[in-house]
GROMACS .gro file of N, CA and C in nm:
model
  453
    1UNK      N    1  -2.269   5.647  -4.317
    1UNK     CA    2  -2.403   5.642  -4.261
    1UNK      C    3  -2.502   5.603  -4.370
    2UNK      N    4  -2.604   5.509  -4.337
    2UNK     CA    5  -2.686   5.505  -4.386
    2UNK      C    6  -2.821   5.567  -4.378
    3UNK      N    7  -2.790   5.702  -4.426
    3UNK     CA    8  -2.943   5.786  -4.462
    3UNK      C    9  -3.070   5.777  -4.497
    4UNK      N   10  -3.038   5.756  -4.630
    4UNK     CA   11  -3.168   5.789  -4.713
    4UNK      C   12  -3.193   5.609  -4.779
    5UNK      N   13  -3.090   5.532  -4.676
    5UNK     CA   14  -3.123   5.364  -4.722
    5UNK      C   15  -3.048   5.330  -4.842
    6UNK      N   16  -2.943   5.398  -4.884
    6UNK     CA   17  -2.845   5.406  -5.006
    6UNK      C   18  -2.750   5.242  -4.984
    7UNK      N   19  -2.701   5.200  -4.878
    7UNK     CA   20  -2.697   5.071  -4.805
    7UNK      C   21  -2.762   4.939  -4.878
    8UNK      N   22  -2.751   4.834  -4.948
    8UNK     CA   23  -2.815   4.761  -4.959
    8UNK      C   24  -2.770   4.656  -5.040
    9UNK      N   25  -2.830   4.535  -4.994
    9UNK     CA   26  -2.786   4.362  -5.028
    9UNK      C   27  -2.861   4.354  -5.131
   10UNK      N   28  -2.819   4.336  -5.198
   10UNK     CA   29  -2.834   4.270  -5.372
   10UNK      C   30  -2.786   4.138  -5.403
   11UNK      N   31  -2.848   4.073  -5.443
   11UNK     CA   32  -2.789   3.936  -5.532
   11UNK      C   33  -2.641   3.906  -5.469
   12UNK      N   34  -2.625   3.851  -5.324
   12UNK     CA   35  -2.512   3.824  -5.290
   12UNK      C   36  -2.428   3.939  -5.309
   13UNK      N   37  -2.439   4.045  -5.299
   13UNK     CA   38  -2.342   4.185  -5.323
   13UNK      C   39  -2.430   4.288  -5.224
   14UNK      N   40  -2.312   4.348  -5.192
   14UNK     CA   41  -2.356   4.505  -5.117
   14UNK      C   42  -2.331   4.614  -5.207
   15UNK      N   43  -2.445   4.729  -5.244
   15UNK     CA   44  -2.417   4.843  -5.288
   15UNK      C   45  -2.397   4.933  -5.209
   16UNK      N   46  -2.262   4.993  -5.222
   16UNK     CA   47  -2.218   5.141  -5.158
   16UNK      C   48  -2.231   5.240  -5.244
   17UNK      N   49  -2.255   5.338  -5.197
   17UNK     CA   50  -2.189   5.452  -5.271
   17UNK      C   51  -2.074   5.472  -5.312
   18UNK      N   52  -2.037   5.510  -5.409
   18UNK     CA   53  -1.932   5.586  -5.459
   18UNK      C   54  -1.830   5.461  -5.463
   19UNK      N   55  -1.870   5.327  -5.430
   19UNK     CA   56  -1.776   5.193  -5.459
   19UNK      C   57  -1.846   5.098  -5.542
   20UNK      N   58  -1.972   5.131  -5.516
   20UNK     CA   59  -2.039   5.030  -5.632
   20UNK      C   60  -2.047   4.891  -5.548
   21UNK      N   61  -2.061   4.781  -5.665
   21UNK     CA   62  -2.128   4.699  -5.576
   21UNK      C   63  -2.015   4.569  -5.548
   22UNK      N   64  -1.997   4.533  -5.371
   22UNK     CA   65  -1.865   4.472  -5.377
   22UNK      C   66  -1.927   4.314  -5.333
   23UNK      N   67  -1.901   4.218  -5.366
   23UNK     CA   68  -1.956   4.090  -5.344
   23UNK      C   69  -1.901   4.046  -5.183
   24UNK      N   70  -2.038   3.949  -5.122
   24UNK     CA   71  -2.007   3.920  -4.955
   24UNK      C   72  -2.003   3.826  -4.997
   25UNK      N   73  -2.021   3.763  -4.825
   25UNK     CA   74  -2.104   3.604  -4.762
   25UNK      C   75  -2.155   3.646  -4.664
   26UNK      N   76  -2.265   3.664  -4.672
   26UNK     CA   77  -2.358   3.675  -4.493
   26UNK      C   78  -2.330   3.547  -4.466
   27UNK      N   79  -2.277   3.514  -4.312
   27UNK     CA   80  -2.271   3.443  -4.192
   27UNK      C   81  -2.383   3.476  -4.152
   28UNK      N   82  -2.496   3.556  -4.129
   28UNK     CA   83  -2.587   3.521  -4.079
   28UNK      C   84  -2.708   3.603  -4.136
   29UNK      N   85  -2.829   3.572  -4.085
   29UNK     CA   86  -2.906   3.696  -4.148
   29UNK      C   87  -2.902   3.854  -4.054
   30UNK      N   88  -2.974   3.900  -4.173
   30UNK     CA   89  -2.965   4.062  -4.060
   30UNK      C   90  -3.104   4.034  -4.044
   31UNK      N   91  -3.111   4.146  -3.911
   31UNK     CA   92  -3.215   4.128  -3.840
   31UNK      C   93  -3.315   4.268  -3.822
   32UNK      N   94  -3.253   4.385  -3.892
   32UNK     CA   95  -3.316   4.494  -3.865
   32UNK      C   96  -3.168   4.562  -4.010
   33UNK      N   97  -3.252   4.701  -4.007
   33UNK     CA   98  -3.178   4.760  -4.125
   33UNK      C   99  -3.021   4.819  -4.081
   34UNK      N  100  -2.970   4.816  -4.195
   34UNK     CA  101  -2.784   4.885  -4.194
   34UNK      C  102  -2.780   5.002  -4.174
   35UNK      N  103  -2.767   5.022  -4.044
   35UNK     CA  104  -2.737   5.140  -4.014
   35UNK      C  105  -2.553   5.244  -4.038
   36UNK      N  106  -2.496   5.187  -4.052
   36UNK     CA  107  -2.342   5.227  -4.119
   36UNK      C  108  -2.251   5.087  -4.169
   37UNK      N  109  -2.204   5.080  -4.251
   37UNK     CA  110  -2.087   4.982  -4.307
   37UNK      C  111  -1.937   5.044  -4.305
   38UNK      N  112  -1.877   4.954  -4.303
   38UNK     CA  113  -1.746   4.984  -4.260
   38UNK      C  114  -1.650   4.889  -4.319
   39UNK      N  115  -1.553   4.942  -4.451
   39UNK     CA  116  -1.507   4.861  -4.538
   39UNK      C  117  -1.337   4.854  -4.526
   40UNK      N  118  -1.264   4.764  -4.514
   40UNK     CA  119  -1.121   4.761  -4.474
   40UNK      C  120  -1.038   4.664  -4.539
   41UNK      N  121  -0.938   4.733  -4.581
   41UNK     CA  122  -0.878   4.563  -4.649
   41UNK      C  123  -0.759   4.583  -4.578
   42UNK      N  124  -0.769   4.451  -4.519
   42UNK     CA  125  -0.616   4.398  -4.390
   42UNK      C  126  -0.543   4.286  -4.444
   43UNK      N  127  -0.430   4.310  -4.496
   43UNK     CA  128  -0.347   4.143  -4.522
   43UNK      C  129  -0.385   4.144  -4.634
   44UNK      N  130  -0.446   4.212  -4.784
   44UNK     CA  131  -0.490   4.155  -4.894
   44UNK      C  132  -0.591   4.103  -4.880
   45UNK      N  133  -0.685   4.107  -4.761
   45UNK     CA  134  -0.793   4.050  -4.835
   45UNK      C  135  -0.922   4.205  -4.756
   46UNK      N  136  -1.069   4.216  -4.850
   46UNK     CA  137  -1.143   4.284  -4.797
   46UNK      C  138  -1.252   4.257  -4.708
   47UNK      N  139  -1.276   4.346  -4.622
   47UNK     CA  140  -1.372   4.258  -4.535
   47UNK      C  141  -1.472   4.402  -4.491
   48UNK      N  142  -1.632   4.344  -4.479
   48UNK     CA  143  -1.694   4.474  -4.471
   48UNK      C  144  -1.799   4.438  -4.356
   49UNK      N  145  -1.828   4.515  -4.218
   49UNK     CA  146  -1.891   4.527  -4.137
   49UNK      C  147  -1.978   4.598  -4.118
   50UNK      N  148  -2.124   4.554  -4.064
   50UNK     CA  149  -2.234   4.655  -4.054
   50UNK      C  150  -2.267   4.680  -3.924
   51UNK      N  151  -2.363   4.759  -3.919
   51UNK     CA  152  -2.357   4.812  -3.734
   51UNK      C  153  -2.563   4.796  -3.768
   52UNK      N  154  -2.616   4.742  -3.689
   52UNK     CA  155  -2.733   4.733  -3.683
   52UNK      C  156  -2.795   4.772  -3.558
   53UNK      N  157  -2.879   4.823  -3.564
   53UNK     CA  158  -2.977   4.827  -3.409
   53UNK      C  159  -3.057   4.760  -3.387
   54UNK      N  160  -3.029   4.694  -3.286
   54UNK     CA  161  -3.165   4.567  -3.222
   54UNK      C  162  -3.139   4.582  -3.064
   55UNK      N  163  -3.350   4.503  -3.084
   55UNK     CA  164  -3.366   4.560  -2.936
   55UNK      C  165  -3.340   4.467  -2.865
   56UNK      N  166  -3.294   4.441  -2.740
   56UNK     CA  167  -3.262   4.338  -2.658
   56UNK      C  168  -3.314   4.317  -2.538
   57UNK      N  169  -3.394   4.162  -2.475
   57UNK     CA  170  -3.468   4.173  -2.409
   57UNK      C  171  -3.371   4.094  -2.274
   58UNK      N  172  -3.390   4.153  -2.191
   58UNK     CA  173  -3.261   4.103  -2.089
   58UNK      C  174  -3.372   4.011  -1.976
   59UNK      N  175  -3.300   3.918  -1.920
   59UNK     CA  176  -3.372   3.808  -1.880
   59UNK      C  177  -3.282   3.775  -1.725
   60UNK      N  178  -3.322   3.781  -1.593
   60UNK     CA  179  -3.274   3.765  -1.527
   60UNK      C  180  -3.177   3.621  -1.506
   61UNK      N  181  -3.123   3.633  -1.458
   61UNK     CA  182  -3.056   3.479  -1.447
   61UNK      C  183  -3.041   3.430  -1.248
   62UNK      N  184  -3.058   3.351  -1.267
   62UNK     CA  185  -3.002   3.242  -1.137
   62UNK      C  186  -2.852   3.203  -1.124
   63UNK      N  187  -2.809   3.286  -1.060
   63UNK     CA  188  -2.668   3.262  -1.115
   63UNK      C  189  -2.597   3.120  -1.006
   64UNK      N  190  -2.545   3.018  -1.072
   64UNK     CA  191  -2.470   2.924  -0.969
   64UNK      C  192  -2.360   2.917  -0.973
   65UNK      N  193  -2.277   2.972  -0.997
   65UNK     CA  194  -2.120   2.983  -1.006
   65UNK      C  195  -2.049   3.069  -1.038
   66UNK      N  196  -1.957   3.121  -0.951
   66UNK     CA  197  -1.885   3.265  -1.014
   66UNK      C  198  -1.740   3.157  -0.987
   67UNK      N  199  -1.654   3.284  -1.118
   67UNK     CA  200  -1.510   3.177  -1.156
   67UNK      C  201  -1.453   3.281  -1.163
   68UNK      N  202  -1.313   3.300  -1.147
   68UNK     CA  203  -1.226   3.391  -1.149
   68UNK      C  204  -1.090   3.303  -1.249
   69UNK      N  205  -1.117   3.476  -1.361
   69UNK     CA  206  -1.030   3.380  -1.464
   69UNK      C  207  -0.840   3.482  -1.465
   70UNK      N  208  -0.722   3.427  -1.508
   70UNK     CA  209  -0.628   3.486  -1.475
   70UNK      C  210  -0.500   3.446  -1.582
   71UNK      N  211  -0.474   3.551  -1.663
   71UNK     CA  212  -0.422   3.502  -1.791
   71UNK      C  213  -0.240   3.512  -1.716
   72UNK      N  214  -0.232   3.354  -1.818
   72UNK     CA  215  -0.055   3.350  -1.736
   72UNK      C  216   0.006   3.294  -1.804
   73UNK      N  217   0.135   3.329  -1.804
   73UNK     CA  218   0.232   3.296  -1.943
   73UNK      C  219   0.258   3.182  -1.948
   74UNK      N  220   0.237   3.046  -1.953
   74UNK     CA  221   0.236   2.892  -1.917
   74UNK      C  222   0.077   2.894  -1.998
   75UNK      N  223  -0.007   2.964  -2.013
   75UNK     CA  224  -0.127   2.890  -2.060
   75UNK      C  225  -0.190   3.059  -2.033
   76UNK      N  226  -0.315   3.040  -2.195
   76UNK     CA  227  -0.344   3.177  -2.227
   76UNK      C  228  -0.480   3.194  -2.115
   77UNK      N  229  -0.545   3.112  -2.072
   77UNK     CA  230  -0.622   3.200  -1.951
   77UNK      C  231  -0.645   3.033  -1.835
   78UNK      N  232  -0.589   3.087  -1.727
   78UNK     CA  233  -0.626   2.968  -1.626
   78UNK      C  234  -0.752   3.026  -1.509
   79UNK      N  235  -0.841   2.926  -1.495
   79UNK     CA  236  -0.970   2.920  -1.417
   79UNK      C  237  -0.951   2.925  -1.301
   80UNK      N  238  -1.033   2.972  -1.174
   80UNK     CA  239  -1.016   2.891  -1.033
   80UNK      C  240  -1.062   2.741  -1.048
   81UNK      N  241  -1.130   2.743  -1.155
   81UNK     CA  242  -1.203   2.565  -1.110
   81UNK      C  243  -1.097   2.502  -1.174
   82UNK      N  244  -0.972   2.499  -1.222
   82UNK     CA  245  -0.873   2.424  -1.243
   82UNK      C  246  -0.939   2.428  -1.416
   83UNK      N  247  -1.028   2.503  -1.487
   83UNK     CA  248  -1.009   2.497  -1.661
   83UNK      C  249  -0.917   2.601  -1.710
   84UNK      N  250  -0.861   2.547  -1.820
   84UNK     CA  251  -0.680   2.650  -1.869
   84UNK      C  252  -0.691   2.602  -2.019
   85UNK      N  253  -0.626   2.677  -2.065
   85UNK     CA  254  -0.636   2.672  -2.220
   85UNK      C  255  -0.485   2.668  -2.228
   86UNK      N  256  -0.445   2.583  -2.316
   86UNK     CA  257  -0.261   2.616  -2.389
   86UNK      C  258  -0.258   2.729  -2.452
   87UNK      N  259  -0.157   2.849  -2.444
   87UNK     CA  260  -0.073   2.942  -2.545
   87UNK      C  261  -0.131   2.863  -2.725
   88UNK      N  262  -0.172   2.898  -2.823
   88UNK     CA  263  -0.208   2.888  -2.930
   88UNK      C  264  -0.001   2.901  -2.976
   89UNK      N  265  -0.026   2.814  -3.078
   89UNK     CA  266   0.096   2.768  -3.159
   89UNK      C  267   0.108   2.793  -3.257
   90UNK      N  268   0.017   2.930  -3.326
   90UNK     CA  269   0.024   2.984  -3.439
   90UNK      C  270   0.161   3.029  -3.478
   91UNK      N  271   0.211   3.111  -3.425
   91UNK     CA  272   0.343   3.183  -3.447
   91UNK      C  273   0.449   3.072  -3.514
   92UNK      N  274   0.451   2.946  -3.357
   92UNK     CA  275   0.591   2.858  -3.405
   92UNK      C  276   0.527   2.769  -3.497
   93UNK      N  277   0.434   2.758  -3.538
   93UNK     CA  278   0.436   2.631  -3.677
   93UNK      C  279   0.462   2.782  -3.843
   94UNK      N  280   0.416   2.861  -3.801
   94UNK     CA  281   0.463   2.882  -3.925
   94UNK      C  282   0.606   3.040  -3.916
   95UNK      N  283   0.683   2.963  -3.814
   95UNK     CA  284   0.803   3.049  -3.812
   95UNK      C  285   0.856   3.027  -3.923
   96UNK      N  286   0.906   2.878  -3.957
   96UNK     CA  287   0.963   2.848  -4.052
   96UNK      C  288   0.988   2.927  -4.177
   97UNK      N  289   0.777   2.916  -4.231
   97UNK     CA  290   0.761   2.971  -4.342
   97UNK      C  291   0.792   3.120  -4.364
   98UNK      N  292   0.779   3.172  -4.232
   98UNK     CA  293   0.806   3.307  -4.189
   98UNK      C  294   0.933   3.359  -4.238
   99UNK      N  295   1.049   3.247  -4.181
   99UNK     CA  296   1.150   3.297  -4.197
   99UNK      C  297   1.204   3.274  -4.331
  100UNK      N  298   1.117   3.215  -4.443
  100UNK     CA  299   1.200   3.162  -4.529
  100UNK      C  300   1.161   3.315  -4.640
  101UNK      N  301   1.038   3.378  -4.582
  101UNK     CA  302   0.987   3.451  -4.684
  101UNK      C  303   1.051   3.561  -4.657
  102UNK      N  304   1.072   3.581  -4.530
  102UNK     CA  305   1.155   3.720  -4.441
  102UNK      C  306   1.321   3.720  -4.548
  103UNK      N  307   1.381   3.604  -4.575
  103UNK     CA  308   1.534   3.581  -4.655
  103UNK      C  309   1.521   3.605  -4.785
  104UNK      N  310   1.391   3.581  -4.861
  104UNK     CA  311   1.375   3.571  -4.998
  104UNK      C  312   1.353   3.756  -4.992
  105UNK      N  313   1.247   3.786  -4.900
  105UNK     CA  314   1.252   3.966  -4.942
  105UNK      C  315   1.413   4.046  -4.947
  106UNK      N  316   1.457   3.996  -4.826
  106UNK     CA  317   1.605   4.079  -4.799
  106UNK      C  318   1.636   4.083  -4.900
  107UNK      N  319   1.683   3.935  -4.983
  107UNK     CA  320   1.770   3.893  -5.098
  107UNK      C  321   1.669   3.993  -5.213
  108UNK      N  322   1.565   4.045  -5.242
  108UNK     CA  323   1.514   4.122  -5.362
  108UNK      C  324   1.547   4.264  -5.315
  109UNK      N  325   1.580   4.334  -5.453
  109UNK     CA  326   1.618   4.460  -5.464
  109UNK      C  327   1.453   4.564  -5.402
  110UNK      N  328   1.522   4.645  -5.339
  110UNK     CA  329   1.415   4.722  -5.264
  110UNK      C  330   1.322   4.806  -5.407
  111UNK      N  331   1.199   4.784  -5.383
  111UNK     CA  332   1.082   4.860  -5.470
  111UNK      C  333   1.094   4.773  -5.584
  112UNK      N  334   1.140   4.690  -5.572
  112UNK     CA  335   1.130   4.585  -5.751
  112UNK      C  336   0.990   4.507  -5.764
  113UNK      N  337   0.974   4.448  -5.882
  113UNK     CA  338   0.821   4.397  -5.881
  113UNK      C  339   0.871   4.276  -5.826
  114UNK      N  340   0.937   4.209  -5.806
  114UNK     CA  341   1.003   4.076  -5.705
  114UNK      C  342   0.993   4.112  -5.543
  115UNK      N  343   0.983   4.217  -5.557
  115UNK     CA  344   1.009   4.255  -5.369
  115UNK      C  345   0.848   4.262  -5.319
  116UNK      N  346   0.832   4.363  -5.440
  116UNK     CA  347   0.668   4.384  -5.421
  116UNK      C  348   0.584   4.270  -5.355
  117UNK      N  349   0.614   4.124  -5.490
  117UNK     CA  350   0.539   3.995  -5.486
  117UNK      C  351   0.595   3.935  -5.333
  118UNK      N  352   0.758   3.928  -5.336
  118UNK     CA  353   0.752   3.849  -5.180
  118UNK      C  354   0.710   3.956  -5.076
  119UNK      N  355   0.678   4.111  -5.031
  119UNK     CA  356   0.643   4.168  -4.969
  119UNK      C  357   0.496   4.129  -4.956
  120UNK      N  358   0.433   4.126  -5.016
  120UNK     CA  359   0.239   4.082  -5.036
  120UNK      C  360   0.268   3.932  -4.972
  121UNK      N  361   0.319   3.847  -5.030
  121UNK     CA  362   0.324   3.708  -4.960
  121UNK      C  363   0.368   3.717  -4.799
  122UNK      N  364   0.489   3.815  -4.746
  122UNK     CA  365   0.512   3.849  -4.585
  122UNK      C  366   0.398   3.916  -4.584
  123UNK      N  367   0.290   3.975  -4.622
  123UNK     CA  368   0.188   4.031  -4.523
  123UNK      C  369   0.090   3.924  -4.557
  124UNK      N  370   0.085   3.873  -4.640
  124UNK     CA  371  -0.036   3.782  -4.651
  124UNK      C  372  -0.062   3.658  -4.513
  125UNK      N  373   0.092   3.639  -4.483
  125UNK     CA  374   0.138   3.522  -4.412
  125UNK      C  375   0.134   3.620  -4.222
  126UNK      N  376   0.141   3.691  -4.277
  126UNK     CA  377   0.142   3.795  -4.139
  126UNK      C  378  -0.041   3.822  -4.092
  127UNK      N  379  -0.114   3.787  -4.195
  127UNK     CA  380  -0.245   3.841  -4.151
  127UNK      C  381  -0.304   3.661  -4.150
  128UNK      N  382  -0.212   3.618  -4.171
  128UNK     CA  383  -0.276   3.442  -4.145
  128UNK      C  384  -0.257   3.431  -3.983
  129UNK      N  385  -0.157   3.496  -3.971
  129UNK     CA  386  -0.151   3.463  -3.819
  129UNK      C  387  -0.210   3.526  -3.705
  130UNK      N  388  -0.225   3.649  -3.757
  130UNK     CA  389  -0.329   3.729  -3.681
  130UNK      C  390  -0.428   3.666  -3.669
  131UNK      N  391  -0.512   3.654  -3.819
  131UNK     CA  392  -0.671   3.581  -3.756
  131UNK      C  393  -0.668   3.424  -3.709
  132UNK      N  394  -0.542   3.339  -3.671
  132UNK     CA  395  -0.559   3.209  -3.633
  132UNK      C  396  -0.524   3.303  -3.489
  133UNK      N  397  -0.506   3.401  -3.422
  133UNK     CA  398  -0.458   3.501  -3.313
  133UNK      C  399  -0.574   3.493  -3.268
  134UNK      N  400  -0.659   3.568  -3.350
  134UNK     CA  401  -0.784   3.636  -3.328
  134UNK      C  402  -0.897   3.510  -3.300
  135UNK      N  403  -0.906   3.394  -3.372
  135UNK     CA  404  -0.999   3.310  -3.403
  135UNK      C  405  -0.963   3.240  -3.265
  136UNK      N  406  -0.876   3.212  -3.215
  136UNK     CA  407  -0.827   3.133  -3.137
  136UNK      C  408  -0.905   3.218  -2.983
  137UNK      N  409  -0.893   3.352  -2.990
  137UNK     CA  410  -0.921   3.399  -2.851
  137UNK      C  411  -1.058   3.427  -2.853
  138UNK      N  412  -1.122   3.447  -3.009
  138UNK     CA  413  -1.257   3.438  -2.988
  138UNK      C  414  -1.276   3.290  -2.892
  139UNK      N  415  -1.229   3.203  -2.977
  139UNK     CA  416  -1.345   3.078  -2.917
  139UNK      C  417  -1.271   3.081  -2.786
  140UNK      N  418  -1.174   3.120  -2.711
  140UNK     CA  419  -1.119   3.113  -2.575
  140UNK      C  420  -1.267   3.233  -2.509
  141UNK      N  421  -1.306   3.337  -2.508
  141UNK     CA  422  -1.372   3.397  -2.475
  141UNK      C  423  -1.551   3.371  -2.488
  142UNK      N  424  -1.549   3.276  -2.599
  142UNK     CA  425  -1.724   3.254  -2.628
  142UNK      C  426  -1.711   3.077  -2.553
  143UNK      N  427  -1.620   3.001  -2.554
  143UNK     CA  428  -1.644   2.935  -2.447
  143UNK      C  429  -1.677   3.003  -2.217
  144UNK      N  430  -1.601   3.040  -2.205
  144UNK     CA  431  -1.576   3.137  -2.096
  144UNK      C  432  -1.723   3.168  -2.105
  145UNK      N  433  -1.747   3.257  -2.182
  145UNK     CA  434  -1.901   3.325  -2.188
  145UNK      C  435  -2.018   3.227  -2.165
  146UNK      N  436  -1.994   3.105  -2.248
  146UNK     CA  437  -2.085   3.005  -2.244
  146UNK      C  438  -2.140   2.911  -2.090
  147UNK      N  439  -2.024   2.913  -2.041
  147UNK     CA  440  -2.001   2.826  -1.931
  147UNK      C  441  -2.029   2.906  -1.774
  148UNK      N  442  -2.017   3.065  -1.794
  148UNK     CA  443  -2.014   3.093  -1.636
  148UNK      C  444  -2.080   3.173  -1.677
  149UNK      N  445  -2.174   3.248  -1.562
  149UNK     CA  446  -2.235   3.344  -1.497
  149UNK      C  447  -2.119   3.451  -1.464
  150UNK      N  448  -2.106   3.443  -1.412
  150UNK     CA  449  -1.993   3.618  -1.351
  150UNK      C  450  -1.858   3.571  -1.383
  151UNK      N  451  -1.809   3.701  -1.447
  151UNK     CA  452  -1.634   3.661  -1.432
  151UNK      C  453  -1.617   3.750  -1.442
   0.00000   0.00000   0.00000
C-alpha cells in the first residue's frame, strides 16, 4: 500500500520500500497517484504493476449490432457474423526448440550448475510462450472490444 506516498517514479526508476530503487518503462503516463504496486518475477524476467484510481465518465451508446462470439477448437474464437481468428502457433514453431532444451536438461546431472543454466533457458523459453499466449488473446479480445457493442 501506498500510505504516506513512499511509492514513487524517479529518473526512469520506481522507489519501493525495503527494495530500493528498481528501473521501468512506463507504456503510458499515470494519470492520478499509486495507490499499491505489485512486483513479480515470472520466467526470469521482473515486471511491476500499479493499481491507480480514476474516475470514469460513462457515456451512453447507440448500440447497432449485437454478435455472439463462441470459442472452438478449429479456430480460437468464431463470430455469428462469420469473423474467426486461427488457434495461435506459438507452441508448434517453437516445439522444436522446446524439445531440444527438454534432452539437453535430462542429459545434465540433477542440481549441477549445467542443469541449473539449461533449467533457466526451459523456463525462459516456457515464459516466451506464455506471453506470445497472452499477447495473442489480448489483441483477440481488444479487437472484439473494438468492433461490437454487446457480446
Amino acid at each position: 500500500m501506498n500510505n504516506s506516498n513512499c511509492i514513487r517514479i524517479e529518473n526512469g526508476a520506481v522507489s519501493i520500500p525495503k527494495v530500493g530503487k528498481v528501473p521501468i518503462v512506463l507504456h503510458r503516463k499515470l494519470v492520478s497517484e499509486i495507490k499499491t504496486v505489485t512486483v513479480k518475477l515470472l520466467h526470469g524476467k521482473w515486471s511491476v504493476s500499479f493499481t491507480q484510481e480514476v474516475e470514469c465518465k460513462t457515456v451512453k451508446q447507440v448500440l447497432s449490432s449485437i454478435v455472439g462470439y463462441d470459442i472452438n477448437s478449429q479456430h480460437t474464437v468464431v463470430g455469428s457474423n462469420g469473423w474467426y481468428v486461427k488457434n495461435p502457433k506459438a507452441l508448434k514453431r517453437s516445439s522444436t526448440k522446446l524439445k531440444q532444451i527438454q534432452v539437453q536438461l535430462s542429459r545434465k546431472e540433477k542440481g549441477s550448475r549445467r542443469w541449473h543454466k539449461a533449467k533457466s533457458r526451459l523456463n525462459a523459453l516456457h515464459g516466451k510462450i506464455s506471453r506470445q499466449r497472452l499477447a495473442s488473446a489480448h489483441e483477440v479480445s481488444c479487437s472484439i472490444a473494438k468492433t461490437s457493442d454487446i457480446m
